[in-house]
Amino acid sequence: MASETNALDLCKECIDSHRSFVLQGGAGSGKTESLKELLLYIKQSQPQARVACITHTNAAVAEIVSRVGDRYPISTIHSFLYGLIGDYKKNIKAVISELFFVPLMIRAEQVEGISEADYKKAEHEKYKKVYGKYASKLYSICKENCEKATGKREYDKNPAMYNQALNCRIHALNERISGIIEEKDYSEIYYNETKFDSLGDLSYGHDGLLAIFHLLFEKYPMLGKIISDKYDYLFIDEYQDTRAEILGDMLQLSSQHNLAIGLFGDGMQSIYDDGIGSLSAYLTDGILDEIPKADNYRCSYEVIKLINPLRLDSITQDVAFKRLTNGSYETEADRHGIVKVLYAVTESKPTARSTPEEKEQFQVVINYLIAEAQKIASDSKVLILTNKAIAEKNGFKQLYKVFDDRYVDVSDRIENYLRSIQALDVSDLCRLYLKGEFNELIKLVRKGGYIIHTVSDKKKLHDIMQGIIDSKNFSMHEIVEIAISHKLIKRTETYSNISDRNANFLEQLKSDELYQKFKTLYLGGQNTYSRIKDSGVVSSEEEYDYYASQYKRERFITELFSFQLKFAEVLHYAKYLDEETDYITMHKTKGTSIPSVIVVMEEYFWNEYDFSLLYKPDERKIEKQENSQKLIYVACSRAKNNLVCVRVLTSSEVEAFTELFPQAQKVSIPPDLLPE
């Protein structure tokens, strides 16, 4: 218990002297508990102090409030920032154009170690990417086409000229965007509470809010003074997931004004692309005091032994014993578990370009390993990398496919859209009904307009809910409309607007002769620009992309509201959101503690990660290695007692893998399951 006391004491010293600090601790180190303790310490030692606390989920907000009360404002990062800037719409209008501008083409300097050929190739790829953004934005806003991007051979003759020409066109387009915004009244600007920004209705989403705050912070120094005058202390939980520019803004306030920042988190758990991750620059400059916390109150001895070598910093965790509700402490016997690493060997592993049959056969091998792991650690949560694999395992494969066919990044789109069309509202009612939480159920349906006066009314409600449960193989759309018709939920304006927009969109497509010609050719196999360009239907790649996008949107709407998409999939998806399923993504488990965990160390053809780099490092892929190692650390550290990791290897990987995991055991796969 000494290290815990020491860490807390060091934090208190920083608070007493009004210095900014970071409490850096690994998984299960009790960082959030320390945050709560320090809030209570300030409450007692400095009762007049003004403190704000920021965390990243509503659940975390509720957890902290339950311990310290509502004396201090405790909110998510988005709520906190919106509370600061939401009313300054005139100022927001002055910077919001930055959300919609196309970025300029900036040529990088050639660095040592990069060949001339690789440098030229990278620069031309960057040019094409920027050009593509420009062409797409030009067509979406102005319905204007532009010629194909200059090829590499021609571009290499005079890259400066082509970059300058592109930037001139980007400047002109950005001016048109500025003009569109200027014509709108600042009062029209609003926070739409989604992931997306919209130029059409001049609204900004979650990421847009963060960007706007940073732009306002840079443009109007008074904002910094407002914040520093309002608060004495600012605590940020899970700091590693905070946007670098936002945290940078707050730490700048700390160095320039009388505002002390307390950060709580773990750089090893920075598994999201937009998080700050490292604080090394601020530590070097003396802006922050680093306070390490090596305790682990969560994991068994065996799990800690496995995860410690995975860390990329100097923290080596050790078991710390929790205080139990009866006042006693855990014993050593309480903190033992089972850790196994299983692997199978195949001479060939499929790639992203492999056939569906080859991928399916490989999945059979993975499933066999998972089944073997489940024999060791029964009642385990299985952690898998990709949402697609999770959807197949958890019973919402078709629902996921509808969104995956429409969008590149599916992540939060399913939840946001299903909530918008009230499908999750109905699943909430079903969840309460099935759990027997009838008082909460009655509260919700009364909001929808359902009247309950008598026992008969309650019986009728019971019959309606049972009917919905029994009809879960009806379509999602049918069930939502049934719930609305019985006044279990009230049709929202958002749902009505979506329905109207979808209906108008589909009607417009019906009367668009050019689109109908495009669709016929597209479905007939001319589904690339090179295949369709000679038909005379489209005159440019941008026009092709536009009509292809229109087709994807049409298909998305018709499939989502079709009779084929069953409400049962929504129920399965809702269970997944509540982590009531056996299969969970590695990213989703962040911050949780699970008795038994199976970690499937397979990339599922996602190029962002390569778990082989953990045991076969490559200096050319340092960033990918760190990302992969952090994710495996996070996944493995979710295990409280038992942990089984599984991996399929080629024979050439076995030696390196068993060197990293000496306890690894080979599993013999039945020959008939192995790929030929």
XYZ file of C-alpha atoms in Angstrom:
676
model
C 0.000 0.000 0.000
C 3.008 2.310 0.282
C 3.184 3.204 -3.393
C -0.509 4.135 -3.413
C -0.041 6.454 -0.443
C 3.071 7.938 -1.953
C 1.397 8.660 -5.287
C -1.578 10.316 -3.607
C 0.699 12.359 -1.332
C 2.692 13.595 -4.323
C -0.549 14.607 -6.057
C -1.665 16.461 -2.920
C 1.671 18.284 -2.797
C 1.074 19.473 -6.365
C -2.435 20.608 -5.435
C -1.215 22.461 -2.353
C 1.447 24.269 -4.383
C -0.906 24.764 -7.365
C 1.319 22.844 -9.783
C 0.083 20.854 -12.789
C 0.720 17.121 -12.718
C 0.000 13.834 -14.478
C -0.784 10.683 -12.511
C 0.553 8.008 -14.825
C -0.586 4.499 -14.054
C -1.128 1.211 -15.861
C -4.308 -0.790 -16.172
C -6.191 -1.279 -12.911
C -3.946 1.126 -10.995
C -6.872 3.019 -9.470
C -6.309 6.304 -11.315
C -9.984 7.260 -11.322
C -10.263 6.360 -7.624
C -7.295 8.642 -6.991
C -9.071 11.413 -8.904
C -12.109 11.004 -6.646
C -9.912 11.087 -3.546
C -8.238 14.279 -4.728
C -11.561 15.968 -5.443
C -12.580 15.175 -1.853
C -9.180 16.447 -0.631
C -9.708 19.812 -2.359
C -13.248 19.967 -0.979
C -11.856 19.639 2.552
C -8.597 21.601 2.267
C -9.734 24.362 -0.104
C -13.529 24.633 0.224
C -13.626 27.823 -1.879
C -11.634 26.349 -4.760
C -13.339 26.140 -8.149
C -12.771 22.769 -9.802
C -13.977 21.248 -13.060
C -13.576 17.583 -13.910
C -13.604 16.211 -17.457
C -13.981 12.587 -18.450
C -14.860 10.825 -21.689
C -18.146 8.980 -21.155
C -21.451 9.689 -19.456
C -20.984 6.477 -17.461
C -17.694 7.787 -16.072
C -19.394 11.083 -15.195
C -22.073 9.207 -13.223
C -19.439 7.095 -11.445
C -17.481 10.126 -10.223
C -20.618 12.040 -9.219
C -21.795 9.051 -7.164
C -18.632 9.324 -5.077
C -18.025 13.074 -4.744
C -21.496 14.520 -5.306
C -22.389 17.415 -7.540
C -20.385 20.135 -5.787
C -18.097 20.437 -8.809
C -19.075 20.397 -12.490
C -18.233 16.932 -13.811
C -18.877 16.399 -17.504
C -17.699 14.865 -20.751
C -15.158 16.794 -22.804
C -17.823 17.745 -25.351
C -20.271 19.009 -22.722
C -17.526 20.981 -21.008
C -16.301 22.699 -24.175
C -19.791 23.378 -25.490
C -20.675 24.973 -22.162
C -17.749 27.348 -22.682
C -18.292 28.346 -26.324
C -21.840 27.363 -27.309
C -23.310 30.840 -26.876
C -20.595 32.646 -28.851
C -22.194 31.992 -32.262
C -20.825 35.156 -33.867
C -17.303 34.069 -32.964
C -17.988 30.504 -34.093
C -19.127 31.819 -37.475
C -15.761 33.559 -37.842
C -13.890 30.224 -37.695
C -16.354 27.522 -38.726
C -15.271 27.693 -42.380
C -12.084 25.845 -41.357
C -14.185 22.706 -40.885
C -15.148 22.704 -44.554
C -12.039 24.053 -46.286
C -9.964 21.794 -48.510
C -6.384 21.647 -47.159
C -3.581 22.998 -49.335
C -0.923 20.819 -50.943
C 2.234 21.325 -48.883
C 5.379 19.700 -50.227
C 7.502 17.976 -47.591
C 11.266 18.169 -47.379
C 13.171 15.036 -48.299
C 14.598 13.499 -45.113
C 17.763 11.472 -44.718
C 17.284 7.758 -45.260
C 14.482 8.136 -47.823
C 15.502 7.459 -51.414
C 14.733 9.944 -54.184
C 12.375 7.471 -55.838
C 10.400 6.825 -52.610
C 10.257 10.553 -51.892
C 8.860 11.376 -55.339
C 6.349 8.553 -55.111
C 5.123 9.724 -51.684
C 4.794 13.324 -52.866
C 2.774 12.367 -55.926
C 0.493 10.178 -53.801
C -0.042 13.126 -51.467
C -0.772 15.373 -54.465
C -3.365 12.901 -55.772
C -4.999 12.679 -52.345
C -5.319 16.458 -51.996
C -6.494 16.727 -55.610
C -9.145 14.073 -54.936
C -10.426 16.002 -51.915
C -10.598 19.156 -54.005
C -12.397 17.455 -56.914
C -14.901 15.747 -54.618
C -15.676 18.957 -52.711
C -15.938 20.956 -55.941
C -18.525 18.597 -57.340
C -20.519 18.248 -54.115
C -20.767 22.032 -53.651
C -20.747 23.373 -57.190
C -21.617 20.307 -59.322
C -18.530 21.083 -61.410
C -16.196 18.481 -62.865
C -12.455 18.728 -63.235
C -9.927 16.771 -65.211
C -8.011 13.761 -63.936
C -5.070 14.455 -61.608
C -1.698 14.782 -63.340
C 0.173 11.475 -63.639
C 3.435 10.862 -61.812
C 5.736 11.071 -64.843
C 4.386 14.502 -65.805
C 4.135 15.677 -62.195
C 7.792 14.826 -61.490
C 8.917 17.226 -64.253
C 7.701 20.261 -62.310
C 5.987 19.401 -59.008
C 6.168 22.992 -57.763
C 4.138 24.211 -60.749
C 1.446 21.567 -60.354
C 1.240 22.126 -56.571
C 0.878 25.867 -57.091
C -1.820 25.389 -59.738
C -3.761 23.039 -57.443
C -3.460 25.405 -54.485
C -4.799 28.296 -56.593
C -7.877 26.211 -57.402
C -8.235 25.200 -53.744
C -8.046 28.868 -52.706
C -10.843 29.688 -55.152
C -13.039 26.850 -53.864
C -12.398 27.790 -50.241
C -13.444 31.343 -51.094
C -16.743 29.980 -52.438
C -17.204 28.022 -49.192
C -16.544 31.222 -47.230
C -19.160 32.976 -49.356
C -21.758 30.277 -48.627
C -21.141 30.650 -44.889
C -21.111 34.444 -45.042
C -24.610 34.466 -46.544
C -25.992 32.570 -43.541
C -26.996 34.210 -40.291
C -24.845 33.309 -37.305
C -27.971 32.358 -35.341
C -28.404 29.344 -37.665
C -25.219 27.697 -36.388
C -25.767 24.799 -34.011
C -24.108 21.753 -32.440
C -25.813 18.705 -33.976
C -24.418 16.201 -31.427
C -23.370 13.715 -34.112
C -19.977 12.791 -35.558
C -20.517 14.919 -38.665
C -20.293 18.541 -39.757
C -22.764 19.915 -42.294
C -22.162 22.914 -44.537
C -25.767 22.738 -45.774
C -27.349 23.584 -42.429
C -24.193 25.084 -40.901
C -23.923 22.664 -38.016
C -20.951 21.000 -36.369
C -20.523 17.571 -34.804
C -18.376 16.151 -32.016
C -15.046 16.510 -33.817
C -16.144 19.869 -35.204
C -16.775 21.108 -31.667
C -13.218 20.213 -30.657
C -11.786 21.889 -33.759
C -13.874 25.041 -33.229
C -12.803 25.325 -29.590
C -9.143 25.129 -30.636
C -9.652 27.732 -33.382
C -11.428 30.078 -30.968
C -8.705 29.536 -28.394
C -6.067 30.591 -30.927
C -8.030 33.517 -32.360
C -9.461 34.980 -29.158
C -7.022 35.057 -26.188
C -9.903 36.211 -24.015
C -11.290 32.643 -24.067
C -8.242 31.439 -22.160
C -8.696 34.179 -19.592
C -12.390 33.282 -19.196
C -11.456 29.666 -18.430
C -8.636 30.545 -16.032
C -10.844 33.093 -14.243
C -13.609 30.527 -13.918
C -11.572 27.620 -12.497
C -8.645 27.092 -10.127
C -8.191 23.414 -10.979
C -9.056 21.335 -14.008
C -8.921 17.536 -13.736
C -8.949 15.417 -16.899
C -9.537 11.667 -16.609
C -8.153 9.304 -19.278
C -6.038 12.172 -20.597
C -4.475 9.987 -23.302
C -7.785 9.962 -25.195
C -8.024 13.768 -25.256
C -7.271 15.543 -28.542
C -3.669 16.768 -28.612
C -4.609 20.337 -29.546
C -7.281 20.552 -26.801
C -4.951 19.260 -24.107
C -2.255 21.553 -25.481
C -4.619 24.514 -25.102
C -5.347 23.597 -21.479
C -1.685 23.098 -20.630
C -0.900 26.435 -22.237
C -3.369 28.010 -19.828
C -1.588 26.243 -17.011
C 1.735 27.804 -17.933
C 0.321 31.292 -18.657
C -2.422 31.678 -16.051
C -3.199 30.595 -12.504
C -4.844 27.305 -13.530
C -3.536 23.967 -12.257
C -4.164 20.918 -14.434
C -4.428 17.393 -13.052
C -4.180 14.608 -15.644
C -5.032 10.989 -14.930
C -4.307 8.231 -17.417
C -1.848 5.929 -19.123
C 0.071 6.594 -22.331
C 0.151 2.820 -22.948
C -3.621 2.871 -23.312
C -3.699 5.519 -26.031
C -5.337 3.292 -28.648
C -7.382 5.931 -30.448
C -5.900 7.850 -33.372
C -7.035 11.268 -32.202
C -5.748 11.036 -28.625
C -2.632 12.896 -27.458
C -0.843 9.750 -26.344
C 2.558 11.009 -25.177
C 3.184 13.948 -22.821
C 6.971 13.858 -23.163
C 7.279 17.435 -24.472
C 5.332 18.877 -21.518
C 7.302 16.796 -19.036
C 10.614 17.894 -20.553
C 9.561 21.560 -20.447
C 8.585 21.254 -16.796
C 4.942 22.176 -17.418
C 3.860 18.901 -15.786
C 5.131 16.871 -12.832
C 4.930 13.148 -13.592
C 3.739 10.911 -10.762
C 4.031 7.199 -11.576
C 1.606 4.718 -10.057
C 2.744 1.109 -10.287
C -0.120 -0.514 -8.349
C -2.471 -2.978 -9.990
C -5.738 -3.554 -8.136
C -7.370 -5.504 -10.966
C -5.281 -8.293 -12.429
C -3.996 -11.552 -11.063
C -0.276 -12.124 -10.519
C -0.195 -14.229 -13.661
C -1.834 -11.581 -15.873
C 0.469 -8.854 -14.541
C 3.485 -11.035 -15.349
C 2.319 -11.294 -18.966
C 1.413 -7.631 -19.525
C 4.434 -5.974 -17.860
C 6.845 -6.826 -20.743
C 4.315 -5.347 -23.177
C 4.652 -1.848 -21.728
C 6.762 0.675 -23.595
C 7.666 2.764 -20.550
C 9.433 2.251 -17.229
C 6.338 1.353 -15.189
C 6.426 -2.197 -13.842
C 3.171 -3.045 -12.151
C 2.755 -5.153 -9.040
C -0.247 -6.532 -7.202
C -1.960 -4.110 -4.832
C -4.647 -5.455 -2.523
C -8.096 -3.859 -2.588
C -9.991 -2.967 0.519
C -13.188 -5.010 0.701
C -16.624 -3.749 1.738
C -16.239 -5.350 5.196
C -13.099 -3.298 5.841
C -10.584 -6.129 5.351
C -8.166 -6.477 2.436
C -7.755 -9.058 -0.274
C -5.285 -11.852 0.373
C -2.615 -13.205 -1.927
C -4.812 -16.228 -2.654
C -7.520 -13.904 -4.005
C -5.186 -12.639 -6.738
C -4.164 -15.773 -8.582
C -5.500 -16.923 -11.920
C -4.729 -18.825 -15.108
C -2.744 -17.460 -18.056
C -2.216 -19.432 -21.264
C -0.971 -18.560 -24.744
C -2.101 -20.921 -27.512
C -0.934 -20.978 -31.091
C -1.535 -23.029 -34.204
C 0.761 -23.354 -37.195
C -0.170 -23.092 -40.852
C 2.136 -22.679 -43.801
C 0.008 -19.996 -45.397
C -2.093 -17.171 -43.999
C -4.543 -15.309 -46.228
C -4.155 -11.639 -47.047
C -6.690 -8.906 -47.759
C -6.535 -9.950 -51.414
C -7.222 -13.632 -50.759
C -10.457 -15.208 -51.924
C -13.492 -15.292 -49.610
C -13.112 -19.071 -49.472
C -9.500 -18.794 -48.256
C -10.491 -16.257 -45.611
C -13.382 -18.421 -44.478
C -11.117 -21.465 -44.150
C -8.651 -19.450 -42.092
C -11.504 -18.354 -39.819
C -12.260 -22.035 -39.194
C -8.743 -22.412 -37.737
C -9.189 -19.314 -35.554
C -12.541 -20.601 -34.312
C -10.917 -23.920 -33.373
C -8.312 -22.061 -31.304
C -11.035 -20.006 -29.614
C -12.911 -23.202 -28.752
C -9.724 -24.657 -27.214
C -9.234 -21.457 -25.216
C -12.827 -21.654 -23.943
C -12.072 -25.084 -22.495
C -9.395 -23.437 -20.323
C -11.265 -20.247 -19.443
C -14.986 -20.900 -19.490
C -17.510 -18.045 -19.364
C -14.948 -15.755 -20.952
C -15.369 -12.608 -22.962
C -13.688 -13.029 -26.344
C -11.894 -9.889 -27.524
C -11.573 -9.494 -31.301
C -10.112 -6.620 -33.307
C -12.757 -5.777 -35.913
C -16.417 -4.802 -35.717
C -17.191 -6.950 -38.759
C -16.026 -10.108 -36.989
C -17.951 -9.036 -33.889
C -21.157 -8.510 -35.899
C -20.974 -12.032 -37.326
C -20.420 -13.530 -33.861
C -23.107 -11.473 -32.107
C -26.024 -11.843 -34.492
C -26.211 -8.493 -36.278
C -24.309 -9.412 -39.440
C -26.907 -8.033 -41.869
C -27.316 -4.795 -39.914
C -23.566 -4.228 -39.963
C -23.357 -5.049 -43.680
C -25.988 -2.410 -44.536
C -23.832 0.280 -42.913
C -20.517 -1.201 -44.084
C -21.687 -1.100 -47.713
C -22.577 2.586 -47.307
C -19.767 4.036 -45.196
C -16.000 3.690 -44.956
C -16.007 4.265 -41.186
C -18.897 2.397 -39.576
C -17.834 2.694 -35.888
C -20.441 5.029 -34.330
C -22.752 5.371 -37.324
C -24.944 2.371 -36.490
C -25.695 3.479 -32.950
C -26.307 7.118 -33.937
C -28.608 6.234 -36.839
C -30.603 3.570 -34.964
C -31.125 6.047 -32.149
C -32.236 8.689 -34.672
C -34.896 6.394 -36.185
C -35.955 5.226 -32.710
C -35.057 1.553 -33.205
C -32.883 1.676 -30.071
C -35.727 3.380 -28.186
C -37.819 0.256 -28.788
C -34.913 -2.043 -27.863
C -34.593 -0.087 -24.577
C -38.213 -0.974 -23.801
C -37.595 -4.621 -24.690
C -34.529 -4.747 -22.470
C -36.446 -3.401 -19.472
C -39.362 -5.773 -20.128
C -37.137 -8.843 -20.392
C -35.240 -7.888 -17.224
C -38.468 -7.381 -15.310
C -37.721 -3.699 -14.626
C -41.382 -2.727 -15.005
C -41.285 0.552 -13.052
C -38.622 1.925 -15.414
C -40.565 0.546 -18.376
C -43.731 2.341 -17.258
C -41.812 5.607 -16.837
C -40.559 5.395 -20.426
C -43.869 4.466 -22.074
C -45.659 7.261 -20.227
C -43.272 9.680 -21.945
C -44.438 8.173 -25.220
C -48.054 8.917 -24.369
C -49.163 5.501 -23.117
C -51.802 5.961 -20.397
C -51.779 3.712 -17.333
C -54.552 4.102 -14.792
C -55.631 0.580 -13.998
C -54.324 -2.959 -13.671
C -55.974 -3.606 -17.026
C -53.782 -0.930 -18.621
C -50.689 -2.659 -17.199
C -51.919 -6.015 -18.523
C -52.423 -4.498 -21.959
C -48.881 -3.096 -21.849
C -47.576 -6.541 -20.906
C -49.400 -8.084 -23.885
C -48.096 -5.447 -26.307
C -44.498 -5.909 -25.129
C -44.759 -9.683 -25.290
C -46.182 -9.331 -28.796
C -43.165 -7.245 -29.841
C -40.769 -9.782 -28.339
C -42.576 -12.631 -30.096
C -42.493 -10.633 -33.343
C -38.772 -9.861 -33.270
C -38.407 -11.432 -36.720
C -40.605 -8.686 -38.094
C -38.616 -5.981 -39.806
C -36.986 -3.248 -37.766
C -39.164 -0.629 -39.448
C -42.379 -2.565 -38.714
C -41.576 -2.926 -35.019
C -40.783 0.777 -34.629
C -44.075 1.720 -36.274
C -45.949 -0.779 -34.050
C -44.377 0.807 -30.952
C -45.384 4.274 -32.153
C -48.928 3.191 -32.996
C -49.389 1.809 -29.468
C -47.923 5.043 -28.005
C -45.035 3.202 -26.370
C -42.768 5.824 -27.899
C -43.528 9.188 -29.420
C -42.415 9.799 -32.997
C -39.592 12.319 -32.796
C -39.041 15.261 -35.093
C -35.661 13.768 -36.012
C -37.249 10.500 -37.165
C -39.902 12.384 -39.117
C -37.261 14.541 -40.804
C -35.167 11.510 -41.724
C -38.228 9.748 -43.155
C -39.185 12.828 -45.184
C -35.641 13.348 -46.467
C -35.337 9.697 -47.458
C -38.696 9.727 -49.249
C -37.847 12.930 -51.141
C -34.424 11.604 -52.067
C -35.822 8.347 -53.463
C -38.514 10.230 -55.388
C -35.917 12.519 -56.951
C -33.839 9.546 -58.051
C -36.860 7.986 -59.743
C -37.239 11.070 -61.951
C -33.516 11.458 -62.645
C -33.139 9.808 -66.060
C -29.353 10.139 -66.115
C -29.067 8.478 -62.716
C -31.364 5.650 -63.802
C -29.151 5.022 -66.849
C -26.085 5.063 -64.603
C -27.705 2.636 -62.157
C -28.597 0.187 -64.943
C -25.027 0.194 -66.257
C -23.558 0.043 -62.741
C -25.623 -2.994 -61.771
C -24.821 -4.544 -65.139
C -21.133 -4.727 -64.261
C -19.900 -1.290 -65.347
C -19.138 -0.453 -61.722
C -15.869 1.427 -62.171
C -15.152 4.666 -63.981
C -12.882 2.942 -66.497
C -15.690 0.535 -67.407
C -18.450 3.126 -67.704
C -16.617 6.183 -69.104
C -17.259 5.310 -72.766
C -21.016 5.016 -72.241
C -21.523 8.779 -72.334
C -23.476 8.684 -69.079
C -20.712 10.276 -66.963
C -18.027 12.675 -68.123
C -15.552 12.550 -65.247
C -14.418 10.487 -62.251
C -16.037 13.047 -59.939
C -19.381 12.633 -61.695
C -18.989 8.853 -61.477
C -18.192 9.111 -57.749
C -21.241 11.313 -57.245
C -23.658 8.893 -58.905
C -22.016 5.901 -57.212
C -22.543 7.661 -53.894
C -26.183 8.318 -54.794
C -26.629 4.620 -55.562
C -25.022 3.614 -52.239
C -27.336 5.970 -50.402
C -30.389 4.597 -52.234
C -29.362 1.025 -51.446
C -28.684 1.947 -47.823
C -32.153 3.423 -47.340
C -34.013 0.610 -49.087
C -32.079 -2.141 -47.268
C -32.258 -0.499 -43.844
C -36.023 -0.149 -44.037
C -36.650 -3.400 -45.893
C -38.546 -6.433 -44.592
C -35.283 -8.398 -44.721
C -33.615 -6.497 -41.892
C -35.115 -8.031 -38.772
C -35.678 -6.273 -35.469
C -33.944 -9.232 -33.808
C -30.652 -7.857 -35.170
C -31.323 -4.560 -33.411
C -31.845 -6.446 -30.136
C -28.569 -8.317 -30.677
C -26.800 -5.047 -31.431
C -28.222 -3.409 -28.302
C -26.923 -6.326 -26.200
C -23.499 -5.756 -27.749
C -23.631 -2.046 -26.855
C -24.382 -3.020 -23.260
C -21.487 -5.530 -23.326
C -23.895 -8.380 -22.630
C -22.405 -10.500 -25.412
C -19.553 -12.992 -25.313
C -17.684 -11.250 -28.140
C -16.447 -7.659 -27.765
C -14.009 -5.531 -29.754
C -10.622 -4.782 -28.214
C -11.289 -1.050 -28.396
C -14.692 -1.288 -26.726
C -13.358 -3.062 -23.635
C -11.168 -0.143 -22.651
C -11.564 0.696 -18.986
C -13.460 -2.447 -18.013
C -12.540 -5.359 -15.784
C -13.578 -8.868 -16.866
C -12.981 -12.055 -14.808
C -11.916 -14.210 -17.776
C -10.724 -12.981 -21.156
C -9.718 -14.615 -24.421
C -7.665 -12.310 -26.670
C -7.726 -13.227 -30.358
C -4.426 -11.888 -31.704
C -5.516 -11.690 -35.320
C -5.714 -8.573 -37.483
C -8.649 -9.724 -39.643
C -6.935 -8.000 -42.590
C -6.985 -4.575 -40.943
C -3.812 -2.878 -42.158
C -3.544 -0.455 -39.234
C -2.288 -3.235 -36.952
C 0.294 -6.005 -37.262
C 0.625 -8.133 -34.136
C 3.643 -9.978 -35.552
C 5.640 -6.787 -34.862
C 5.416 -7.576 -31.145
C 7.748 -10.513 -31.605
C 9.396 -9.593 -34.938
C 10.120 -5.833 -34.673
C 10.764 -3.787 -37.807
C 12.439 -0.361 -37.482
C 10.523 0.815 -40.553
C 7.218 0.186 -38.814
C 7.796 1.653 -35.345
C 4.476 3.489 -35.205
C 2.482 0.429 -36.292
C 4.390 -1.700 -33.792
C 3.595 0.682 -30.936
C -0.081 0.851 -31.926
C -0.277 -2.946 -32.081
C 1.552 -3.417 -28.779
C -0.647 -0.880 -26.992
C -3.816 -2.551 -28.222
C -2.698 -6.009 -27.111
C -1.687 -4.542 -23.738
C -5.124 -2.965 -23.336
C -6.901 -6.175 -24.354
C -4.857 -8.441 -22.076
C -5.055 -6.066 -19.123
C -8.865 -6.260 -19.115
C -8.529 -9.746 -17.572
C -9.063 -9.827 -13.839
C -8.271 -13.491 -13.138
C -7.840 -15.650 -16.234
C -6.391 -14.855 -19.640
C -5.891 -16.933 -22.778
C -4.277 -15.445 -25.892
C -4.548 -17.198 -29.263
C -2.637 -16.657 -32.480
C -2.208 -18.466 -35.800
C 1.438 -18.503 -36.919
C 3.466 -19.569 -39.892
C 6.315 -21.931 -39.041
C 8.868 -19.124 -39.508
C 7.223 -17.095 -36.693
C 7.182 -19.767 -33.997
C 10.654 -19.152 -32.553
C 10.205 -15.386 -32.147
C 6.678 -15.796 -30.769
C 7.683 -18.325 -28.113
C 10.599 -16.112 -27.115
C 8.154 -13.302 -26.256
C 5.648 -15.726 -24.740
C 7.698 -18.578 -23.189
C 4.515 -20.166 -21.807
C 3.031 -20.528 -25.319
C 1.593 -23.951 -26.185
C 1.056 -25.355 -29.664
C -2.409 -26.589 -30.552
C -2.637 -29.248 -33.239
C -5.374 -28.419 -35.713
C -7.195 -31.411 -37.252
C -5.828 -31.797 -40.800
C -9.264 -31.489 -42.386
C -9.624 -27.960 -40.946
C -6.289 -26.675 -42.249
C -6.139 -24.774 -45.554
C -4.833 -26.858 -48.427
